[in-house]
Structure formats: structure tokens, C-alpha cells
CSV table of C-alpha atoms in Angstrom, one decimal:
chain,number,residue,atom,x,y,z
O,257,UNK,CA,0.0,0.0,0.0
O,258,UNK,CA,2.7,2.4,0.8
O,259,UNK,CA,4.6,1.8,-2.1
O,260,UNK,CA,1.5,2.4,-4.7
O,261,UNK,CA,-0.6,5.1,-3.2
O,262,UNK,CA,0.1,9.0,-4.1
O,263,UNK,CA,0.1,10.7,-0.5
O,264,UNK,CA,-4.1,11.6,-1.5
O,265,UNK,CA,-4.7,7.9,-1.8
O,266,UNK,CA,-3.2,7.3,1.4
O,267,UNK,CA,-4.8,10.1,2.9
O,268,UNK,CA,-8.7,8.8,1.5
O,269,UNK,CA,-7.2,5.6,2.7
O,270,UNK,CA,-6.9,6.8,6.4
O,271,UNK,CA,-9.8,8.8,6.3
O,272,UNK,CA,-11.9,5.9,5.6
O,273,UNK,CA,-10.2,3.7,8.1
O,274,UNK,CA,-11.3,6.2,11.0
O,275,UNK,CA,-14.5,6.9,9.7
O,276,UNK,CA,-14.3,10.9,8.6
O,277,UNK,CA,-16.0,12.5,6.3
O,278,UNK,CA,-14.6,14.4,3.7
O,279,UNK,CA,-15.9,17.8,5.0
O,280,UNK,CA,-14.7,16.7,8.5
O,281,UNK,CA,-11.6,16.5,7.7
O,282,UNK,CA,-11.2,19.0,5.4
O,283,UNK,CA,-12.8,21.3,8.5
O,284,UNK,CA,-10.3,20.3,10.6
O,285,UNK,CA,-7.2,21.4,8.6
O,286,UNK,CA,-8.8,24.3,7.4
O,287,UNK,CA,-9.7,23.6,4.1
O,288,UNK,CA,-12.4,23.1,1.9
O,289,UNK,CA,-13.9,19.3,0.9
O,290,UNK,CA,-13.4,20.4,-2.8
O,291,UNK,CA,-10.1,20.9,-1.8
O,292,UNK,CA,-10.1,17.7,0.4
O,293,UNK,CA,-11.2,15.5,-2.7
O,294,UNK,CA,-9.2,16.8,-5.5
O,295,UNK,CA,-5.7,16.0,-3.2
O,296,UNK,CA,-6.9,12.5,-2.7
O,297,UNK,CA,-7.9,12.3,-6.5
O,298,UNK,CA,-4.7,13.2,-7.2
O,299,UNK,CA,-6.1,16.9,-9.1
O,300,UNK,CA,-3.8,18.4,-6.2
O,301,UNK,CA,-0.3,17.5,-5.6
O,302,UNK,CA,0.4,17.5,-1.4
O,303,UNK,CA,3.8,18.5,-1.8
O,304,UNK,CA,4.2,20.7,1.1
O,305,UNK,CA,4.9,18.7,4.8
O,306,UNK,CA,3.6,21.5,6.6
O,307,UNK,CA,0.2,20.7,4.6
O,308,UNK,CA,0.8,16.6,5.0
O,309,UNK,CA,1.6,17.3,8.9
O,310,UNK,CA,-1.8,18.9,9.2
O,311,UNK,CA,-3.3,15.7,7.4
O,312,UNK,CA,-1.6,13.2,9.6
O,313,UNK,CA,-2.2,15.4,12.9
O,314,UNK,CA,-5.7,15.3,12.1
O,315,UNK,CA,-6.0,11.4,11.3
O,316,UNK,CA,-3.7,10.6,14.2
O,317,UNK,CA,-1.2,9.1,12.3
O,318,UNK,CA,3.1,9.7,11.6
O,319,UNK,CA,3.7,12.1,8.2
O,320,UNK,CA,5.5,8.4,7.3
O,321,UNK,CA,2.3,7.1,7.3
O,322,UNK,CA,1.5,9.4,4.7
O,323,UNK,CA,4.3,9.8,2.6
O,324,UNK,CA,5.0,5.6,2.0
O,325,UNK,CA,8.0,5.3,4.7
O,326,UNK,CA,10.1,2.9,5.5
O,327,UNK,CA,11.0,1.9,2.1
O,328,UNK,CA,13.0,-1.4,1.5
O,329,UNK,CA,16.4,-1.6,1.2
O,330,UNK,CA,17.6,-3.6,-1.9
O,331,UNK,CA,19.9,-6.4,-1.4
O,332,UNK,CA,23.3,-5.5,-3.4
O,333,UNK,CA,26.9,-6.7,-3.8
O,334,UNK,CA,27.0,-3.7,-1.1
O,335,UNK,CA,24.9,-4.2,1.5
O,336,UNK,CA,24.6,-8.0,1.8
O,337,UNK,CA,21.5,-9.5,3.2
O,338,UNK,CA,21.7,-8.2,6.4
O,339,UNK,CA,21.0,-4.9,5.9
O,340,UNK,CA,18.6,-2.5,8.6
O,341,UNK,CA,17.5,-5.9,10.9
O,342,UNK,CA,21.0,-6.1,11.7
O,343,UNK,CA,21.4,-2.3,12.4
O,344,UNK,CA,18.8,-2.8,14.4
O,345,UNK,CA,19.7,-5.3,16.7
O,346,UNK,CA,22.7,-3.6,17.1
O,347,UNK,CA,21.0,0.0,18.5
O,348,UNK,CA,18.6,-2.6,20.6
O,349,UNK,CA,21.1,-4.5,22.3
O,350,UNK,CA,20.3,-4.4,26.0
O,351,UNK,CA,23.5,-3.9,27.1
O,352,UNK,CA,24.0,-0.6,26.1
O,353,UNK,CA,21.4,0.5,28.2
O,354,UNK,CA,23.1,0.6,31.5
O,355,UNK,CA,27.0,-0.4,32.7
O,356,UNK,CA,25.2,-2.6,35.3
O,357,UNK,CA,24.7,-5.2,32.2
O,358,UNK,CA,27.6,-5.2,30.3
O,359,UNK,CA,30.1,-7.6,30.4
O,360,UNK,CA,33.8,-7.0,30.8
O,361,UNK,CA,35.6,-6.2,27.8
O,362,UNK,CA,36.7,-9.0,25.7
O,363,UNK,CA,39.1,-8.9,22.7
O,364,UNK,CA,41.2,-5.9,22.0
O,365,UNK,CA,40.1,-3.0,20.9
O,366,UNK,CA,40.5,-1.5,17.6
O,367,UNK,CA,43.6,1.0,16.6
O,368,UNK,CA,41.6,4.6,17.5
O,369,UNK,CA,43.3,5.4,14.1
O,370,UNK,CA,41.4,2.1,12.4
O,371,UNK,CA,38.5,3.2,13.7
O,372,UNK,CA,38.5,6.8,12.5
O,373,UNK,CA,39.2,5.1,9.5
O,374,UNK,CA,35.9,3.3,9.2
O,375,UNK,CA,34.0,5.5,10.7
O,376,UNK,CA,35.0,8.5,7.5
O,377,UNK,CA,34.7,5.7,5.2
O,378,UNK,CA,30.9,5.2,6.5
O,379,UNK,CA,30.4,9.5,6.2
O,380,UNK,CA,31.9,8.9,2.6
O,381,UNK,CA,29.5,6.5,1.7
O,382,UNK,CA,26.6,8.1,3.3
O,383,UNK,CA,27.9,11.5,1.5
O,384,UNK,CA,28.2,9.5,-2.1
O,385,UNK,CA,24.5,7.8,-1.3
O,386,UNK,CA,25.6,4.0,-1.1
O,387,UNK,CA,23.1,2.9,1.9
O,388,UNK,CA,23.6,-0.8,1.3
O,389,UNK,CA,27.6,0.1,2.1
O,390,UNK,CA,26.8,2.0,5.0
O,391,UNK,CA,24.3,0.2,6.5
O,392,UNK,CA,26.3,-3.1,6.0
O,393,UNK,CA,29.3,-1.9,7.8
O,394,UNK,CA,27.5,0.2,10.9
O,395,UNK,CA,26.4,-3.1,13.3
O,396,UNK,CA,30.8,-4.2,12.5
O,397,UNK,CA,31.7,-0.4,13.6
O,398,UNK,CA,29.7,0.3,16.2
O,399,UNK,CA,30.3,-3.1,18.0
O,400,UNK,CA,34.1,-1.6,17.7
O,401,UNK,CA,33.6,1.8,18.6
O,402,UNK,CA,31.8,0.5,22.1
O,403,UNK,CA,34.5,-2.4,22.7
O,404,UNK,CA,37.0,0.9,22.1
O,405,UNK,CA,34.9,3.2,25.2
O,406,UNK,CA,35.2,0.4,27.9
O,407,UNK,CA,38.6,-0.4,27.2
O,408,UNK,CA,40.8,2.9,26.5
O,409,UNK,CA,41.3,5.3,29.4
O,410,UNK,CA,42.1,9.2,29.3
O,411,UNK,CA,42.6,11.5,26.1
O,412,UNK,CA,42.2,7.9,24.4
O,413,UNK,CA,38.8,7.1,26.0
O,414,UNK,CA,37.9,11.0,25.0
O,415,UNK,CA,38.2,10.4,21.3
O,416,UNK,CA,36.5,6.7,21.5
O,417,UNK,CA,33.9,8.6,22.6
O,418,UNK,CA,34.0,11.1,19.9
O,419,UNK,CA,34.1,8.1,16.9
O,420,UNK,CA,31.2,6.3,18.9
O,421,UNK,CA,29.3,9.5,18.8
O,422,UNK,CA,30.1,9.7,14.9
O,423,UNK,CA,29.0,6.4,14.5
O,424,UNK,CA,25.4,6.1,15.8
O,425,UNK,CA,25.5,9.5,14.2
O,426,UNK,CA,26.1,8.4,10.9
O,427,UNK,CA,23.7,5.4,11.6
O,428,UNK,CA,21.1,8.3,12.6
O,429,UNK,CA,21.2,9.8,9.2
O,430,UNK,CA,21.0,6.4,7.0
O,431,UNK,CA,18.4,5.7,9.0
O,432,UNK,CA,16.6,8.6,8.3
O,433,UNK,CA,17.2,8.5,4.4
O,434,UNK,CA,16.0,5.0,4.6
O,435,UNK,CA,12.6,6.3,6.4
O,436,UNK,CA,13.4,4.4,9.8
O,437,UNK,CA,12.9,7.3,11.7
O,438,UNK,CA,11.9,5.8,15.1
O,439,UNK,CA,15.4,4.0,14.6
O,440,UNK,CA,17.2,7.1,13.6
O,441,UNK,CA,15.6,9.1,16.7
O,442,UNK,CA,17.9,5.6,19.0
O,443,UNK,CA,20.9,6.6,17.3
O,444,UNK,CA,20.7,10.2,17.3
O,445,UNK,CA,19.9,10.4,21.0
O,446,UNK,CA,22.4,7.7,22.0
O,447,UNK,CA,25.4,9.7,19.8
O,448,UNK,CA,24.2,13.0,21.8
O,449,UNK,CA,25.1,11.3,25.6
O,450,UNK,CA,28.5,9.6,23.9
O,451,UNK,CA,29.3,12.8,22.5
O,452,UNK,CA,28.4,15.0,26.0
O,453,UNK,CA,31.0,12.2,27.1
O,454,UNK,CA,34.2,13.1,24.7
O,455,UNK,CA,34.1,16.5,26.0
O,456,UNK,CA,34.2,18.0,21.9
O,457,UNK,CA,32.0,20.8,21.2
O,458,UNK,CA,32.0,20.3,17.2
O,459,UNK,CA,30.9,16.7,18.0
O,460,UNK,CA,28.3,17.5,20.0
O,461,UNK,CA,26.8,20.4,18.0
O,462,UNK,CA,27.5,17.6,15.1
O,463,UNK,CA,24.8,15.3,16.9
O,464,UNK,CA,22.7,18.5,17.6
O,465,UNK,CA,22.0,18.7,13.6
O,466,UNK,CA,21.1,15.0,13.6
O,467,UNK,CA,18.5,15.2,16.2
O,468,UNK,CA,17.4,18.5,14.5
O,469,UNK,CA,16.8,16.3,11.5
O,470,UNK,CA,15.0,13.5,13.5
O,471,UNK,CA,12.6,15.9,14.6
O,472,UNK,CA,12.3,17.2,11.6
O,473,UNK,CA,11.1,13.7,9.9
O,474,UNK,CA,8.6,13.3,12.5
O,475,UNK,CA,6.9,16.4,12.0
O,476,UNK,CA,7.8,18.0,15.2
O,477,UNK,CA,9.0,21.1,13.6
O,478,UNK,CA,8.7,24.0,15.9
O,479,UNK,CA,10.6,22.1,18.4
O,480,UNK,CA,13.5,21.5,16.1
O,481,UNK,CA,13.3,25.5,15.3
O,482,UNK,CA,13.6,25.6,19.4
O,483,UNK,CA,16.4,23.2,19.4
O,484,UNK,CA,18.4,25.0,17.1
O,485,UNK,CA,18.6,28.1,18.7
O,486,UNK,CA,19.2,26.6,22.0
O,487,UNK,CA,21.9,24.9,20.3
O,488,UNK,CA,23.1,27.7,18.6
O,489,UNK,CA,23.4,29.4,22.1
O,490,UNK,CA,25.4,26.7,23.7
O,491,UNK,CA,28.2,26.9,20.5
O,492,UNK,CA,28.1,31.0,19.9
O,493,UNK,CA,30.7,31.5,22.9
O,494,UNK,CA,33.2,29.3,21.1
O,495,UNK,CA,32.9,31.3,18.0
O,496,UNK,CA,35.6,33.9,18.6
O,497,UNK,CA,38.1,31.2,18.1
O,498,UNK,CA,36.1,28.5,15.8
O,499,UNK,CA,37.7,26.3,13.4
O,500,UNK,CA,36.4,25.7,10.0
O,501,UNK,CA,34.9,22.7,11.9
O,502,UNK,CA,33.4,24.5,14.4
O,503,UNK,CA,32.1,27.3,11.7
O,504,UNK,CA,31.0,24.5,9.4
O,505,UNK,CA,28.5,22.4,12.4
O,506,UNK,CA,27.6,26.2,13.5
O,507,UNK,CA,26.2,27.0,9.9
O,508,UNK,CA,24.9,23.3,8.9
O,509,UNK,CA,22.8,23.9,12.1
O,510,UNK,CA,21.1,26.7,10.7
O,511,UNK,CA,20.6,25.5,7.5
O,512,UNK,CA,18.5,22.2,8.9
O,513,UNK,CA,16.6,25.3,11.1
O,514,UNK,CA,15.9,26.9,8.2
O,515,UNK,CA,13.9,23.7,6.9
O,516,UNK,CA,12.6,23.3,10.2
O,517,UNK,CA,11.3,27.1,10.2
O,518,UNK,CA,9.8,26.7,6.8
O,519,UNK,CA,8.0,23.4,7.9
O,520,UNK,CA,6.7,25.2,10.5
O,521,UNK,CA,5.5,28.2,8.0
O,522,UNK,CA,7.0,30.6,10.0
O,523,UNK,CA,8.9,32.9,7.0
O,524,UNK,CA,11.1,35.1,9.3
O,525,UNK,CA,12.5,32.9,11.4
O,526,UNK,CA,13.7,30.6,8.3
O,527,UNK,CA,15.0,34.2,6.4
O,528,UNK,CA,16.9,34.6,10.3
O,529,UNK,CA,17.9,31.4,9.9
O,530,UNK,CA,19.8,31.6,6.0
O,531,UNK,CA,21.2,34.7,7.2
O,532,UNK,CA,23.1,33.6,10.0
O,533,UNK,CA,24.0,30.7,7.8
O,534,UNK,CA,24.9,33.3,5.1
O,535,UNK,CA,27.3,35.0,7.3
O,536,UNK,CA,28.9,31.7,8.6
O,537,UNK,CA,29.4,30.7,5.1
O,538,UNK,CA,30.9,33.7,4.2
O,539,UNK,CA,33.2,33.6,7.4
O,540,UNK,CA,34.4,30.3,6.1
O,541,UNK,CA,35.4,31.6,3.2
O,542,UNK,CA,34.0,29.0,0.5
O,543,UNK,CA,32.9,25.7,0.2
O,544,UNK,CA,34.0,22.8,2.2
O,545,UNK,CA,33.5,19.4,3.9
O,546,UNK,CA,34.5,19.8,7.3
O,547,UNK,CA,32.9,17.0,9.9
O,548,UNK,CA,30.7,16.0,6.8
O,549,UNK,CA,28.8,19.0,6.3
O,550,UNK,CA,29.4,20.2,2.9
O,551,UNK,CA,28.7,23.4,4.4
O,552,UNK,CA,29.6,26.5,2.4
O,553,UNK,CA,28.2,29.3,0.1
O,554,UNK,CA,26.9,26.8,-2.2
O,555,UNK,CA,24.7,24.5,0.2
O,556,UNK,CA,23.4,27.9,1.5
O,557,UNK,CA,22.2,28.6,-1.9
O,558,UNK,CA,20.2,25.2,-2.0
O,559,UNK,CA,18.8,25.5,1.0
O,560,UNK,CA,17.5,28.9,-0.3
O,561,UNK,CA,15.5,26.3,-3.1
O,562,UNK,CA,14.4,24.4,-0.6
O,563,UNK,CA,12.9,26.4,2.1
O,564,UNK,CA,11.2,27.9,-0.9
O,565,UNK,CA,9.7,24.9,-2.4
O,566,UNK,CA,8.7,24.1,1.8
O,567,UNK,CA,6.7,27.2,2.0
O,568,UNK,CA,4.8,26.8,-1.8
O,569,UNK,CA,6.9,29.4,-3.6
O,570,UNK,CA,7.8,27.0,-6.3
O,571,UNK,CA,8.0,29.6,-9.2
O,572,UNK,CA,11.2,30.9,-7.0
O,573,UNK,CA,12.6,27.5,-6.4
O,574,UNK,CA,12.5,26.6,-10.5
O,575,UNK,CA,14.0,29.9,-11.2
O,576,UNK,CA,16.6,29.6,-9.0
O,577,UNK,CA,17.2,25.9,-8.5
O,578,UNK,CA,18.7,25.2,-11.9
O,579,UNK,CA,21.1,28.1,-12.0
O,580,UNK,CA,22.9,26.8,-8.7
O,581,UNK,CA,26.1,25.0,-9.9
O,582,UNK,CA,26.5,21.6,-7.2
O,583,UNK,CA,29.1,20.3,-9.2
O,584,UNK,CA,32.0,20.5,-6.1
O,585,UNK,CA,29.2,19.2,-3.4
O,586,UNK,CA,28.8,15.6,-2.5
O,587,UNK,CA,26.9,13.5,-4.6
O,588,UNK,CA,24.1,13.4,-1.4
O,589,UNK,CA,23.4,17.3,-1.3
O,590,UNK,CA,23.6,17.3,-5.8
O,591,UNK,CA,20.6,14.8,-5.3
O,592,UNK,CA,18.9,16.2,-2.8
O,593,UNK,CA,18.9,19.4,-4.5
O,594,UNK,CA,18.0,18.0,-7.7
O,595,UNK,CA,14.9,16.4,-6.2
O,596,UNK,CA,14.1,20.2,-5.2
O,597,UNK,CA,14.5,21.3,-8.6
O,598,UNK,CA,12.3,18.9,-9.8
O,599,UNK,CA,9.8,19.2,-7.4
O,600,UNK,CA,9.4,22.7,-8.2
O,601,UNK,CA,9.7,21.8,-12.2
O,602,UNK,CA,6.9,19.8,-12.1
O,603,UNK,CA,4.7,21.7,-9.8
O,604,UNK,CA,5.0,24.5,-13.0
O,605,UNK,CA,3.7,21.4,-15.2
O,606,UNK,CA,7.4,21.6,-16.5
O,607,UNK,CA,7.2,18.2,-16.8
O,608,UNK,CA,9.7,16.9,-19.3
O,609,UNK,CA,12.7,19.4,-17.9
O,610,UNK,CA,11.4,18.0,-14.1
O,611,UNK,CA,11.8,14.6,-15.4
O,612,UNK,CA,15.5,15.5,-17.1
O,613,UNK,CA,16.1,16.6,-13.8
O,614,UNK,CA,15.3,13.6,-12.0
O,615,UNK,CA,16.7,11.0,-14.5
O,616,UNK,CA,20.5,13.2,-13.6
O,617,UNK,CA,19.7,12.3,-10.2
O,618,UNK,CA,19.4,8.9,-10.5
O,619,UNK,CA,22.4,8.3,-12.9
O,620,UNK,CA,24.4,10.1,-9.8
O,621,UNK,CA,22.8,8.0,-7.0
O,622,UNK,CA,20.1,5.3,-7.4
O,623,UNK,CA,20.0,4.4,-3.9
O,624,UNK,CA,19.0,8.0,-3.0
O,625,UNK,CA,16.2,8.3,-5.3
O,626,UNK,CA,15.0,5.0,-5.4
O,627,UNK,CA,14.3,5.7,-1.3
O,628,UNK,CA,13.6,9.2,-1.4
O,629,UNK,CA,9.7,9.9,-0.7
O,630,UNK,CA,10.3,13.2,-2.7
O,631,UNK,CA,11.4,11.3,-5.9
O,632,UNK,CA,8.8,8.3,-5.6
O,633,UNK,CA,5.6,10.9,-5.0
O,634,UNK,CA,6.5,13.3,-8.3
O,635,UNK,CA,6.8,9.8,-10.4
O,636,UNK,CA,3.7,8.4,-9.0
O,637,UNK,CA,2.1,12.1,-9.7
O,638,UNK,CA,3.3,11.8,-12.9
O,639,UNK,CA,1.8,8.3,-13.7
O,640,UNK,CA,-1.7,9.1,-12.6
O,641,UNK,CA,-2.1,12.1,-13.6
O,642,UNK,CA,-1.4,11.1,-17.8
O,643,UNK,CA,-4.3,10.6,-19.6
O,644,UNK,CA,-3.7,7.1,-20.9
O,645,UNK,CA,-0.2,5.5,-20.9
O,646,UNK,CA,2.8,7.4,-19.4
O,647,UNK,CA,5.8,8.0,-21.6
O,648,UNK,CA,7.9,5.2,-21.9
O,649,UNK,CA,10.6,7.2,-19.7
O,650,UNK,CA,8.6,8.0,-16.9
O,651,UNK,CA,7.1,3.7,-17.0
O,652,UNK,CA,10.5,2.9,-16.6
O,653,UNK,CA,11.3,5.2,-13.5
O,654,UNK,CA,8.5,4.3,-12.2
O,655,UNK,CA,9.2,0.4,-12.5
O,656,UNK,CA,12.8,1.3,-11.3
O,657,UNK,CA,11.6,3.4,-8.1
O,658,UNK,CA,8.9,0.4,-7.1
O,659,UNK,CA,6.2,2.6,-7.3
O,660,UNK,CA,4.4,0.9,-9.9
């Protein structure tokens, strides 16, 4: 059901299920029923999430619910077949829960310079959008990174800390790409205490922006505007001396507020929010990768897209969008931002330049767009919304992305 329903199916679906009418519901969220019944007949695309939030409020349901998450994760040379089960019973082993469980350590620990090792080459395959890589190698890392916390002592035990933190942070964000958010929300939280623990500001404003973003899939956005700027409070007095590290998790922060705002609807808090990130960029001095942010002038500029496309001012987003050059970003934030593009594309009925758009995207990373709700709702759109058959391009992305 979640993989062949537009988000209006899914919202008749529900509706049905808990027995509301279609002027009760529309009533509760504001709208009209006309309204209510074209988006379910697919005459209206729901392609805001501050729109879908309202929906799933009102049906007492997750925005997952609504937008076809979790997705599967293919098997591949990559990933194996163990792939999020066995990330899983990693974050739920009982042991972590409290020292009183544990058992001594056995087996030495890994090289801290190994495990910094594994733990960038996780980052680099979350950054390059090869899930089935990452998620593969997480459970090995993270077994490692714990083994390395009750065994070092000191400085050492400091920076064990630090790569544990990295990893259930990393494990937070494929998680979250993959739609497991209640899983993401584990890691996130438990790479927050294990960061408190190394004693590294960067770190822990790093696992700031990943719990940011776990708010952010569950619809809880004016708490991740709060967070930010409680956030940003705690890291503003180490500015004066900040590191392109430091400058680049300050300003990343910012940018995922800046979604959060524009979820939320609330215009000048997300225009507060690009500015400061503005600035930071601009401190920086240019583009960059520091702690995995690809934080810079240029990620500000999609972020300008995106908070665009968030708040309905798509004409904006396609005018701008394609005139952003991505080119020296990571192959995750060239996706994403290609996804924005064509979301706006098509919501001008540029159809053919949206789907141009997307088809780039998928030749960079098919994982991404095969598990992005983004890129599975415009195909679906696109397939039920053309009188008779669909192009022959457009059938074929949509056999490739499952939605069909």
C-alpha cells in the first residue's frame, strides 16, 4: 500500500479507516472538501509537509504514514542480506542500556586510528549515497567503537567517545534516508550522551544537527526551530576562536533550522535562519567538507531552493534551483537538490525538464532516489495524472523506483 498510493490515496485511505467524512476533515485542517477531494484524486499534488503534517495530525497518524515510509532496502553486492535488521539489533542490544549489564571487555580493541578510519569511510558512503555500504558496515563499527569506550582510558577514552558519537550519528542519518525514523531518533539520542561524554563541542553540536533532523522527519518542527537556537546558544561562545569545523557544524545547524522554520511556516525565522548561515558561510570563506557538512556558500544557496519549495513558492525554487552549480558538493546534497528542482519543475507542469532533472539524479545515485519519498511521490504524480499510458521514460522510473 505504501509503495502504490500518491500521498491523496493514502490520505482517503486513512480517512476511511477512522470513519471521517470528507468535510470533517477538510474542516479540521482548514480547508475546503473540494479541496479535500481533489488531493486525494490526485487533481492536487500534497507536496508541502507542513500541509501533509496537518493531514496526519488530524487522522492521528506519523507524516510516514502518509508519505510511504520505511522503504526497502535492496539487497546488493554492497549491502549484503543483512542490511537494517542487523542495524537494528545492534542499536537494541540491552547492554548498552546501562553499565550494570555489560560484560567485561573482551578482545582488543580496535587501533583509534582504524576506527577513525571506518568510521570516514561510513560518512563517505553516506555522503556518495551507497546505503547498502553503509548500513552493512555500521552493526561491525559500532560493535568496535563501544568495545573501544570500555577499554581505552584518558585522552584515548575522549576520542572513542568522539568516533562512537560519529557512528550512531552516521547510523542516525541512514536511517533517516532510509525512512526508519523511530530508529534514527535511538541513534541520534544515544550519539548525543556519547558525545556529551568526549568532551568536543564540534561533536556535540554535530549530533545537535542529527537530532534536529529526527525531529524534523517526525513532524515535530517548531521544536527543532527551538532546538536550534538553544543549540546555537550553547556553541556562539566558542565562535571567537572557531575552526572551520566548528564554523561549518555552527552553519549546517542553521541551514536544517531553516527547513525546520519553513515546515513550521513561519517565513522570518527561516530568512533569520539563511542569514546567519549566510554569514557563517561567508566567514568560512567557501565551500567545504569539514565534519561531513558540505557546508559552504553553495549549500546555502540550496537550502534557499528548498525552504522555498517548503513554504509553496515554487516559481522561486524553479527559477533559481537550476542556476545553482553543485558540481563541487557531495553527490548526497547534488541529489537532494536535484529532487528540489524537480519538485518545483513539475509543480509548474514543466514536466519533461522536471523529469530530465530527475533521470540526472538517478544516474548520480540510485539508492537516494529509489528511497527518497520526494522522488517516488512526483513519479507516482506523474503516472496518474497522464491521460492514458505514461511515456515510456517515466514507465521505466516508475518500474525502477517500485512505485508501480
Amino acid at each position: 500500500m505504501t509503495q502504490q498510493l500518491t500521498i491523496g490515496e493514502r490520505v482517503a485511505w486513512y480517512r476511511h479507516r477512522r470513519g471521517m467524512s470528507q468535510e470533517v476533515l477538510s474542516g479540521l485542517v482548514g480547508r475546503t472538501a473540494d479541496w479535500l477531494g481533489k488531493a486525494e484524486n490526485n487533481r492536487i499534488e500534497l507536496d508541502r509537509l507542513s500541509v501533509i503534517r496537518a493531514l496526519a495530525h488530524a487522522l492521528d497518524v506519523s507524516i510516514g504514514d502518509l508519505i510511504g515510509e520505511p522503504t526497502l532496502l535492496e539487497w546488493s553486492a554492497d549491502s549484503g542480506r543483512r542490511t537494517v535488521p542487523a542495524l537494528r539489533e545492534a542499536l537494541m542490544d540491552y547492554r548498552q542500556l546501562t553499565p550494570l549489564l555489560r560484560a567485561p571487555a573482551d578482545g582488543e580493541p580496535p587501533s583509534l586510528s582504524a576506527l577513525r578510519s571506518d568510521v570516514g569511510e561510513v560518512w563517505d558512503a553516506y555522503q556518495g549515497s551507497q546505503y547498502g555500504f553503509a548500513t552493512r558496515q555500521l552493526p561491525l563499527i559500532l560493535s568496535d567503537a563501544l568495545l573501544a569506550v570500555r577499554t581505552y582510558v584518558g585522552e584515548d577514552r575522549e576520542e572513542a567517545y568522539a568516533l562512537l558519537a560519529l557512528t550512531y550519528q552516521g547510523a542516525a542519518m541512514v536511517l533517516g534516508k532510509l525512512g526508519e525514523n523511530e530508529l534514527a531518533w535511538m541513534a541520534a539520542d544515544r550519539g548525543l550522551a556519547a558525545a556529551q561524554q568526549s568532551g568536543n563541542n564540534v561533536i556535540t553540536g554535530s549530533l545537535f544537527r542529527s537530532v534536529t533532523h529526527c525531529l524534523l522527519s517526525t513532524g515535530r518542527f517548531e521544536t527543532a526551530v527551538q532546538l536550534v537556537s538553544d543549540a546555537a546558544g550553547f556553541l556562539a561562545p566558542g565562535l571567537d576562536e572557531a575552526t572551520p569545523a566548528y564554523l561549518s557544524v555552527y552553519g549546517t545547524l542553521f541551514l536544517t533550522g531553516s527547513m525546520a522554520a519553513a515546515r513550521a511556516e513561519d517565513r522570518a525565522t527561516t530568512q533569520a535562519f539563511l542569514h546567519e548561515a549566510e554569514v557563517t558561510a561567508s566567514r568560512l570563506g567557501g565551500d567545504g567538507n569539514h565534519m561531513w557538512t558540505a557546508f559552504g556558500p553553495t549549500n546555502v544557496a540550496i537550502h534557499k531552493v528548498a525552504t522555498a519549495g517548503e513554504l509553496g513558492d515554487f516559481q522561486v525554487a524553479a527559477e533559481l534551483g537550476p542556476q545553482i552549480d553543485t558540481s563541487g558538493l557531495p553527490v548526497e546534497r547534488r541529489v537532494r537538490h536535484n529532487l528540489e528542482v524537480a519538485r518545483a519543475l513539475s509543480a509548474w507542469n514543466r514536466t519533461d525538464d522536471a523529469l530530465s532533472v530527475v533521470l540526472d539524479a538517478e544516474q548520480m545515485a540510485p539508492e537516494q532516489v529509489r528511497h527518497h519519498y520526494m522522488s517516488r511521490e512526483i513519479v507516482l504524480g506523474w503516472v496518474r495524472g497522464t491521460r492514458g499510458r505514461p511515456t515510456r521514460p517515466v514507465a521505466e522510473l516508475a518500474e525502477r523506483l517500485r512505485v508501480v
